[in-house]
């Protein structure tokens, strides 16, 4: 599974410190996102500092680790904060280097402590003992923007669904119930995504698993396409092409360990976003198959992701799929099959 964790950071700098190049000493406050056992895990770090202070254990040998257990500058706190002493140059590029180093060290601490220490904000404070003191910079992790619309026409369909579909939707068969749970879980994960890394990945797989369930519990793409041809003949061509795309994305990014794709998603926001937006296609396919299987009034509310002042959404258009969502997988020539598995046509989904 890929890890869509790379984000840019918004940085505010105090011009009193960053007006000329110099070295400054301070304490970085790494704010940890609340989650189960976060308080106890961070509390353990402060317990270790106190044990070192009282001579119950020796100081750590690794200098980078010592910076998190300094006895002179790190003070107890009830906040979900890990502190680190550091000296930085007062250049903007130094801040980005510092953030990357701190996040890498937090990952090491996470592996040591068997707990995910997810940081979304960093403050670097110069202590009062220095000639100039105060907040030197604040950095905040920027989210991948997401929105779900509720347009006038979508509201009309929603009213129709309440009037005519509610009874059916609370009396689903087992296949529909499993798929619906996957779908709703995927939507929940998308709503939470930018608090924690990895939830877009998990949301994609929830939608994908629902598609497998709704396509005869198949994971083999040719069987999926035949199932679609038999059960949804009026929309079989487009649904097969979209399924073909989703299966390739799953294979390359979300279904298997793939080092090269993981590396690009860890260092480039453009590559991260190109992988992240695929969740829109998986979600659309999942919801369309679910509505068809339940014989419900179709409603796929518009969902949008934002990047570099641009937005992207998916509404089932094959032309849009090709122009906006193809990202270089090899199996780009997509056969459209009949119910017996014979090829009716082949459509190229990418260049």
GROMACS .gro file of C-alpha atoms in nm:
model
  351
    1UNK     CA    1   0.000   0.000   0.000
    2UNK     CA    2   0.125   0.346  -0.081
    3UNK     CA    3   0.159   0.613   0.187
    4UNK     CA    4   0.016   0.944   0.071
    5UNK     CA    5   0.175   1.141   0.351
    6UNK     CA    6   0.375   1.420   0.190
    7UNK     CA    7   0.244   1.770   0.260
    8UNK     CA    8   0.376   2.121   0.230
    9UNK     CA    9   0.408   2.332   0.544
   10UNK     CA   10   0.288   2.687   0.589
   11UNK     CA   11   0.561   2.884   0.767
   12UNK     CA   12   0.538   3.211   0.961
   13UNK     CA   13   0.871   3.369   1.051
   14UNK     CA   14   0.949   3.642   1.301
   15UNK     CA   15   1.136   3.907   1.100
   16UNK     CA   16   1.312   4.021   1.417
   17UNK     CA   17   1.511   3.698   1.393
   18UNK     CA   18   1.511   3.630   1.020
   19UNK     CA   19   1.617   3.974   0.896
   20UNK     CA   20   1.985   3.875   0.878
   21UNK     CA   21   2.169   3.546   0.872
   22UNK     CA   22   2.280   3.417   1.209
   23UNK     CA   23   2.262   3.111   1.430
   24UNK     CA   24   1.999   3.099   1.701
   25UNK     CA   25   1.945   2.849   1.982
   26UNK     CA   26   1.600   2.749   2.095
   27UNK     CA   27   1.348   2.482   2.178
   28UNK     CA   28   1.119   2.332   1.915
   29UNK     CA   29   0.770   2.238   2.032
   30UNK     CA   30   0.638   1.955   1.815
   31UNK     CA   31   0.262   1.941   1.862
   32UNK     CA   32   0.130   1.585   1.837
   33UNK     CA   33  -0.214   1.508   1.697
   34UNK     CA   34  -0.439   1.357   1.969
   35UNK     CA   35  -0.505   0.986   1.934
   36UNK     CA   36  -0.544   0.677   2.149
   37UNK     CA   37  -0.259   0.649   2.405
   38UNK     CA   38  -0.084   0.964   2.275
   39UNK     CA   39  -0.088   1.122   2.620
   40UNK     CA   40   0.063   0.814   2.787
   41UNK     CA   41   0.329   0.777   2.518
   42UNK     CA   42   0.439   1.140   2.536
   43UNK     CA   43   0.424   1.118   2.914
   44UNK     CA   44   0.674   0.832   2.894
   45UNK     CA   45   0.925   1.062   2.722
   46UNK     CA   46   0.900   1.313   3.008
   47UNK     CA   47   0.931   1.027   3.259
   48UNK     CA   48   1.256   0.930   3.088
   49UNK     CA   49   1.383   1.288   3.120
   50UNK     CA   50   1.304   1.284   3.492
   51UNK     CA   51   1.477   0.946   3.537
   52UNK     CA   52   1.791   1.088   3.374
   53UNK     CA   53   1.768   1.397   3.596
   54UNK     CA   54   1.748   1.183   3.911
   55UNK     CA   55   2.034   0.958   3.803
   56UNK     CA   56   1.816   0.650   3.769
   57UNK     CA   57   1.942   0.598   3.415
   58UNK     CA   58   2.220   0.741   3.202
   59UNK     CA   59   2.180   0.995   2.924
   60UNK     CA   60   2.148   0.858   2.572
   61UNK     CA   61   2.460   0.846   2.359
   62UNK     CA   62   2.311   0.952   2.024
   63UNK     CA   63   2.336   1.332   2.004
   64UNK     CA   64   2.017   1.370   1.802
   65UNK     CA   65   1.829   1.168   2.062
   66UNK     CA   66   1.985   1.371   2.345
   67UNK     CA   67   1.823   1.680   2.198
   68UNK     CA   68   1.484   1.536   2.300
   69UNK     CA   69   1.597   1.457   2.656
   70UNK     CA   70   1.788   1.772   2.748
   71UNK     CA   71   1.781   1.848   3.119
   72UNK     CA   72   1.845   2.220   3.097
   73UNK     CA   73   1.587   2.348   2.850
   74UNK     CA   74   1.306   2.095   2.819
   75UNK     CA   75   1.036   2.159   3.077
   76UNK     CA   76   0.737   1.947   3.187
   77UNK     CA   77   0.404   2.021   3.019
   78UNK     CA   78   0.051   1.884   3.017
   79UNK     CA   79   0.016   1.953   2.644
   80UNK     CA   80   0.060   1.690   2.372
   81UNK     CA   81   0.400   1.832   2.282
   82UNK     CA   82   0.742   1.680   2.231
   83UNK     CA   83   1.030   1.924   2.283
   84UNK     CA   84   1.366   1.933   2.113
   85UNK     CA   85   1.660   2.169   2.157
   86UNK     CA   86   1.824   2.290   1.837
   87UNK     CA   87   2.038   2.557   1.677
   88UNK     CA   88   1.926   2.683   1.338
   89UNK     CA   89   2.038   2.939   1.085
   90UNK     CA   90   1.798   3.230   1.039
   91UNK     CA   91   1.736   3.151   0.673
   92UNK     CA   92   1.395   3.041   0.542
   93UNK     CA   93   1.546   2.736   0.370
   94UNK     CA   94   1.690   2.629   0.708
   95UNK     CA   95   1.338   2.601   0.845
   96UNK     CA   96   1.235   2.349   0.578
   97UNK     CA   97   1.547   2.144   0.645
   98UNK     CA   98   1.473   2.155   1.018
   99UNK     CA   99   1.112   2.039   0.963
  100UNK     CA  100   1.224   1.744   0.749
  101UNK     CA  101   1.484   1.641   1.006
  102UNK     CA  102   1.237   1.671   1.294
  103UNK     CA  103   0.971   1.464   1.114
  104UNK     CA  104   1.229   1.198   1.031
  105UNK     CA  105   1.337   1.186   1.395
  106UNK     CA  106   0.975   1.165   1.509
  107UNK     CA  107   0.933   0.865   1.282
  108UNK     CA  108   1.233   0.705   1.453
  109UNK     CA  109   1.083   0.779   1.795
  110UNK     CA  110   0.752   0.633   1.674
  111UNK     CA  111   0.921   0.309   1.574
  112UNK     CA  112   1.110   0.295   1.905
  113UNK     CA  113   0.792   0.347   2.107
  114UNK     CA  114   0.560   0.148   1.880
  115UNK     CA  115   0.325   0.445   1.849
  116UNK     CA  116   0.253   0.693   1.566
  117UNK     CA  117   0.367   1.040   1.672
  118UNK     CA  118   0.191   1.253   1.408
  119UNK     CA  119   0.298   1.618   1.411
  120UNK     CA  120   0.091   1.892   1.249
  121UNK     CA  121   0.250   2.205   1.398
  122UNK     CA  122   0.596   2.313   1.507
  123UNK     CA  123   0.688   2.622   1.707
  124UNK     CA  124   1.049   2.725   1.756
  125UNK     CA  125   1.094   2.941   2.065
  126UNK     CA  126   1.410   3.123   2.167
  127UNK     CA  127   1.425   3.121   2.549
  128UNK     CA  128   1.440   3.439   2.761
  129UNK     CA  129   1.804   3.376   2.851
  130UNK     CA  130   1.903   3.474   2.496
  131UNK     CA  131   1.960   3.842   2.399
  132UNK     CA  132   1.656   3.825   2.172
  133UNK     CA  133   1.380   3.584   2.264
  134UNK     CA  134   1.032   3.481   2.158
  135UNK     CA  135   0.874   3.274   1.882
  136UNK     CA  136   1.118   3.251   1.590
  137UNK     CA  137   0.884   3.060   1.356
  138UNK     CA  138   0.564   2.858   1.344
  139UNK     CA  139   0.508   2.587   1.084
  140UNK     CA  140   0.174   2.418   1.015
  141UNK     CA  141   0.113   2.116   0.794
  142UNK     CA  142  -0.104   2.214   0.499
  143UNK     CA  143  -0.389   1.976   0.418
  144UNK     CA  144  -0.497   1.849   0.079
  145UNK     CA  145  -0.819   2.047   0.052
  146UNK     CA  146  -1.138   1.847   0.020
  147UNK     CA  147  -1.500   1.943  -0.021
  148UNK     CA  148  -1.831   1.772  -0.085
  149UNK     CA  149  -2.100   1.967  -0.264
  150UNK     CA  150  -2.474   1.956  -0.213
  151UNK     CA  151  -2.606   2.129  -0.523
  152UNK     CA  152  -2.971   2.208  -0.589
  153UNK     CA  153  -3.017   1.912  -0.823
  154UNK     CA  154  -2.842   1.682  -0.572
  155UNK     CA  155  -3.079   1.799  -0.300
  156UNK     CA  156  -3.372   1.715  -0.525
  157UNK     CA  157  -3.245   1.361  -0.578
  158UNK     CA  158  -3.180   1.327  -0.205
  159UNK     CA  159  -3.545   1.416  -0.140
  160UNK     CA  160  -3.656   1.153  -0.391
  161UNK     CA  161  -3.436   0.894  -0.223
  162UNK     CA  162  -3.590   0.972   0.115
  163UNK     CA  163  -3.939   0.938  -0.031
  164UNK     CA  164  -3.889   0.623  -0.237
  165UNK     CA  165  -3.568   0.444  -0.132
  166UNK     CA  166  -3.548   0.459   0.248
  167UNK     CA  167  -3.735   0.134   0.314
  168UNK     CA  168  -3.514  -0.054   0.069
  169UNK     CA  169  -3.196   0.099   0.209
  170UNK     CA  170  -3.268  -0.030   0.559
  171UNK     CA  171  -3.346  -0.379   0.425
  172UNK     CA  172  -3.031  -0.453   0.229
  173UNK     CA  173  -2.916  -0.802   0.144
  174UNK     CA  174  -2.582  -0.914   0.286
  175UNK     CA  175  -2.380  -0.818  -0.022
  176UNK     CA  176  -2.531  -0.469  -0.028
  177UNK     CA  177  -2.485  -0.427   0.347
  178UNK     CA  178  -2.116  -0.517   0.332
  179UNK     CA  179  -2.059  -0.286   0.036
  180UNK     CA  180  -2.252  -0.001   0.201
  181UNK     CA  181  -2.042  -0.033   0.517
  182UNK     CA  182  -1.722  -0.016   0.311
  183UNK     CA  183  -1.855   0.288   0.126
  184UNK     CA  184  -1.955   0.480   0.437
  185UNK     CA  185  -1.627   0.391   0.608
  186UNK     CA  186  -1.443   0.532   0.306
  187UNK     CA  187  -1.635   0.859   0.330
  188UNK     CA  188  -1.557   0.880   0.702
  189UNK     CA  189  -1.186   0.829   0.641
  190UNK     CA  190  -1.184   1.099   0.375
  191UNK     CA  191  -1.338   1.340   0.622
  192UNK     CA  192  -1.061   1.268   0.873
  193UNK     CA  193  -0.771   1.238   0.630
  194UNK     CA  194  -0.554   1.536   0.699
  195UNK     CA  195  -0.535   1.484   1.070
  196UNK     CA  196  -0.335   1.167   1.007
  197UNK     CA  197  -0.126   1.028   0.722
  198UNK     CA  198  -0.250   0.721   0.541
  199UNK     CA  199  -0.626   0.773   0.556
  200UNK     CA  200  -0.668   0.860   0.186
  201UNK     CA  201  -0.496   0.528   0.115
  202UNK     CA  202  -0.733   0.349   0.350
  203UNK     CA  203  -1.036   0.527   0.203
  204UNK     CA  204  -0.938   0.414  -0.147
  205UNK     CA  205  -0.920   0.054  -0.032
  206UNK     CA  206  -1.259   0.077   0.139
  207UNK     CA  207  -1.415   0.191  -0.189
  208UNK     CA  208  -1.220  -0.069  -0.386
  209UNK     CA  209  -1.329  -0.353  -0.157
  210UNK     CA  210  -1.691  -0.246  -0.194
  211UNK     CA  211  -1.647  -0.262  -0.573
  212UNK     CA  212  -1.510  -0.616  -0.543
  213UNK     CA  213  -1.809  -0.718  -0.335
  214UNK     CA  214  -2.057  -0.560  -0.577
  215UNK     CA  215  -1.889  -0.725  -0.878
  216UNK     CA  216  -1.953  -1.080  -0.765
  217UNK     CA  217  -1.684  -1.080  -0.494
  218UNK     CA  218  -1.426  -1.080  -0.773
  219UNK     CA  219  -1.075  -0.942  -0.766
  220UNK     CA  220  -0.982  -1.069  -1.114
  221UNK     CA  221  -1.047  -0.782  -1.353
  222UNK     CA  222  -1.180  -0.989  -1.643
  223UNK     CA  223  -1.440  -1.146  -1.413
  224UNK     CA  224  -1.533  -0.802  -1.283
  225UNK     CA  225  -1.592  -0.682  -1.638
  226UNK     CA  226  -1.805  -0.984  -1.725
  227UNK     CA  227  -2.012  -0.931  -1.411
  228UNK     CA  228  -2.071  -0.570  -1.513
  229UNK     CA  229  -2.165  -0.675  -1.867
  230UNK     CA  230  -2.425  -0.919  -1.735
  231UNK     CA  231  -2.575  -0.705  -1.460
  232UNK     CA  232  -2.548  -0.347  -1.588
  233UNK     CA  233  -2.559  -0.373  -1.969
  234UNK     CA  234  -2.680  -0.017  -2.030
  235UNK     CA  235  -2.373   0.127  -1.856
  236UNK     CA  236  -2.134  -0.163  -1.911
  237UNK     CA  237  -1.881   0.016  -2.133
  238UNK     CA  238  -1.814   0.313  -1.907
  239UNK     CA  239  -1.829   0.111  -1.585
  240UNK     CA  240  -1.579  -0.143  -1.724
  241UNK     CA  241  -1.336   0.129  -1.830
  242UNK     CA  242  -1.357   0.302  -1.493
  243UNK     CA  243  -1.316  -0.033  -1.315
  244UNK     CA  244  -1.013  -0.106  -1.534
  245UNK     CA  245  -0.856   0.221  -1.419
  246UNK     CA  246  -0.938   0.164  -1.051
  247UNK     CA  247  -0.792  -0.188  -1.060
  248UNK     CA  248  -0.466  -0.056  -1.214
  249UNK     CA  249  -0.438   0.218  -0.952
  250UNK     CA  250  -0.503  -0.034  -0.677
  251UNK     CA  251  -0.236  -0.267  -0.819
  252UNK     CA  252   0.028   0.005  -0.858
  253UNK     CA  253  -0.035   0.221  -0.553
  254UNK     CA  254  -0.262   0.069  -0.291
  255UNK     CA  255  -0.273  -0.308  -0.316
  256UNK     CA  256   0.093  -0.406  -0.297
  257UNK     CA  257   0.422  -0.285  -0.154
  258UNK     CA  258   0.578  -0.067  -0.425
  259UNK     CA  259   0.894   0.118  -0.322
  260UNK     CA  260   0.922   0.345  -0.626
  261UNK     CA  261   0.564   0.472  -0.599
  262UNK     CA  262   0.606   0.519  -0.225
  263UNK     CA  263   0.921   0.725  -0.273
  264UNK     CA  264   0.754   0.968  -0.514
  265UNK     CA  265   0.462   1.007  -0.276
  266UNK     CA  266   0.700   1.096   0.005
  267UNK     CA  267   0.896   1.373  -0.166
  268UNK     CA  268   0.670   1.547  -0.419
  269UNK     CA  269   0.336   1.712  -0.354
  270UNK     CA  270   0.244   1.693  -0.724
  271UNK     CA  271   0.301   1.316  -0.727
  272UNK     CA  272   0.125   1.283  -0.394
  273UNK     CA  273  -0.179   1.468  -0.526
  274UNK     CA  274  -0.187   1.263  -0.850
  275UNK     CA  275  -0.213   0.949  -0.639
  276UNK     CA  276  -0.449   1.101  -0.383
  277UNK     CA  277  -0.707   1.218  -0.638
  278UNK     CA  278  -0.760   0.860  -0.754
  279UNK     CA  279  -0.979   0.814  -0.448
  280UNK     CA  280  -1.240   1.026  -0.630
  281UNK     CA  281  -1.264   0.771  -0.912
  282UNK     CA  282  -1.283   0.474  -0.674
  283UNK     CA  283  -1.550   0.649  -0.470
  284UNK     CA  284  -1.759   0.733  -0.779
  285UNK     CA  285  -1.743   0.375  -0.912
  286UNK     CA  286  -1.831   0.233  -0.571
  287UNK     CA  287  -2.134   0.458  -0.529
  288UNK     CA  288  -2.263   0.404  -0.882
  289UNK     CA  289  -2.239   0.027  -0.849
  290UNK     CA  290  -2.408   0.044  -0.510
  291UNK     CA  291  -2.701   0.250  -0.639
  292UNK     CA  292  -2.742   0.020  -0.939
  293UNK     CA  293  -2.738  -0.291  -0.721
  294UNK     CA  294  -2.990  -0.140  -0.479
  295UNK     CA  295  -3.207  -0.008  -0.766
  296UNK     CA  296  -3.205   0.332  -0.593
  297UNK     CA  297  -3.228   0.678  -0.742
  298UNK     CA  298  -2.867   0.754  -0.838
  299UNK     CA  299  -2.691   1.013  -0.622
  300UNK     CA  300  -2.315   1.068  -0.620
  301UNK     CA  301  -2.260   1.405  -0.457
  302UNK     CA  302  -1.977   1.603  -0.611
  303UNK     CA  303  -1.655   1.558  -0.417
  304UNK     CA  304  -1.354   1.779  -0.490
  305UNK     CA  305  -0.985   1.783  -0.403
  306UNK     CA  306  -0.780   2.103  -0.422
  307UNK     CA  307  -0.417   2.160  -0.515
  308UNK     CA  308  -0.224   2.472  -0.625
  309UNK     CA  309  -0.541   2.681  -0.647
  310UNK     CA  310  -0.697   2.424  -0.882
  311UNK     CA  311  -0.969   2.172  -0.810
  312UNK     CA  312  -1.044   1.827  -0.946
  313UNK     CA  313  -1.354   1.610  -0.926
  314UNK     CA  314  -1.484   1.300  -1.106
  315UNK     CA  315  -1.836   1.252  -1.237
  316UNK     CA  316  -1.805   0.937  -1.449
  317UNK     CA  317  -1.678   1.088  -1.776
  318UNK     CA  318  -1.436   0.862  -1.965
  319UNK     CA  319  -1.283   1.165  -2.139
  320UNK     CA  320  -1.217   1.321  -1.798
  321UNK     CA  321  -1.078   0.992  -1.670
  322UNK     CA  322  -0.824   0.983  -1.953
  323UNK     CA  323  -0.725   1.350  -1.944
  324UNK     CA  324  -0.710   1.405  -1.568
  325UNK     CA  325  -0.660   1.075  -1.386
  326UNK     CA  326  -0.431   0.846  -1.590
  327UNK     CA  327  -0.093   0.838  -1.413
  328UNK     CA  328   0.136   0.610  -1.608
  329UNK     CA  329   0.036   0.250  -1.536
  330UNK     CA  330   0.141  -0.001  -1.803
  331UNK     CA  331  -0.189  -0.180  -1.867
  332UNK     CA  332  -0.347   0.126  -2.030
  333UNK     CA  333  -0.521  -0.053  -2.319
  334UNK     CA  334  -0.853  -0.146  -2.162
  335UNK     CA  335  -1.063  -0.417  -2.329
  336UNK     CA  336  -1.441  -0.389  -2.298
  337UNK     CA  337  -1.593  -0.737  -2.265
  338UNK     CA  338  -1.930  -0.895  -2.327
  339UNK     CA  339  -2.094  -1.132  -2.081
  340UNK     CA  340  -1.890  -1.424  -2.220
  341UNK     CA  341  -1.557  -1.247  -2.195
  342UNK     CA  342  -1.522  -1.166  -2.564
  343UNK     CA  343  -1.356  -0.833  -2.643
  344UNK     CA  344  -1.597  -0.581  -2.797
  345UNK     CA  345  -1.343  -0.298  -2.824
  346UNK     CA  346  -1.020  -0.177  -2.669
  347UNK     CA  347  -0.988   0.176  -2.534
  348UNK     CA  348  -0.655   0.342  -2.461
  349UNK     CA  349  -0.677   0.515  -2.125
  350UNK     CA  350  -0.336   0.685  -2.138
  351UNK     CA  351  -0.056   0.799  -2.365
   0.00000   0.00000   0.00000
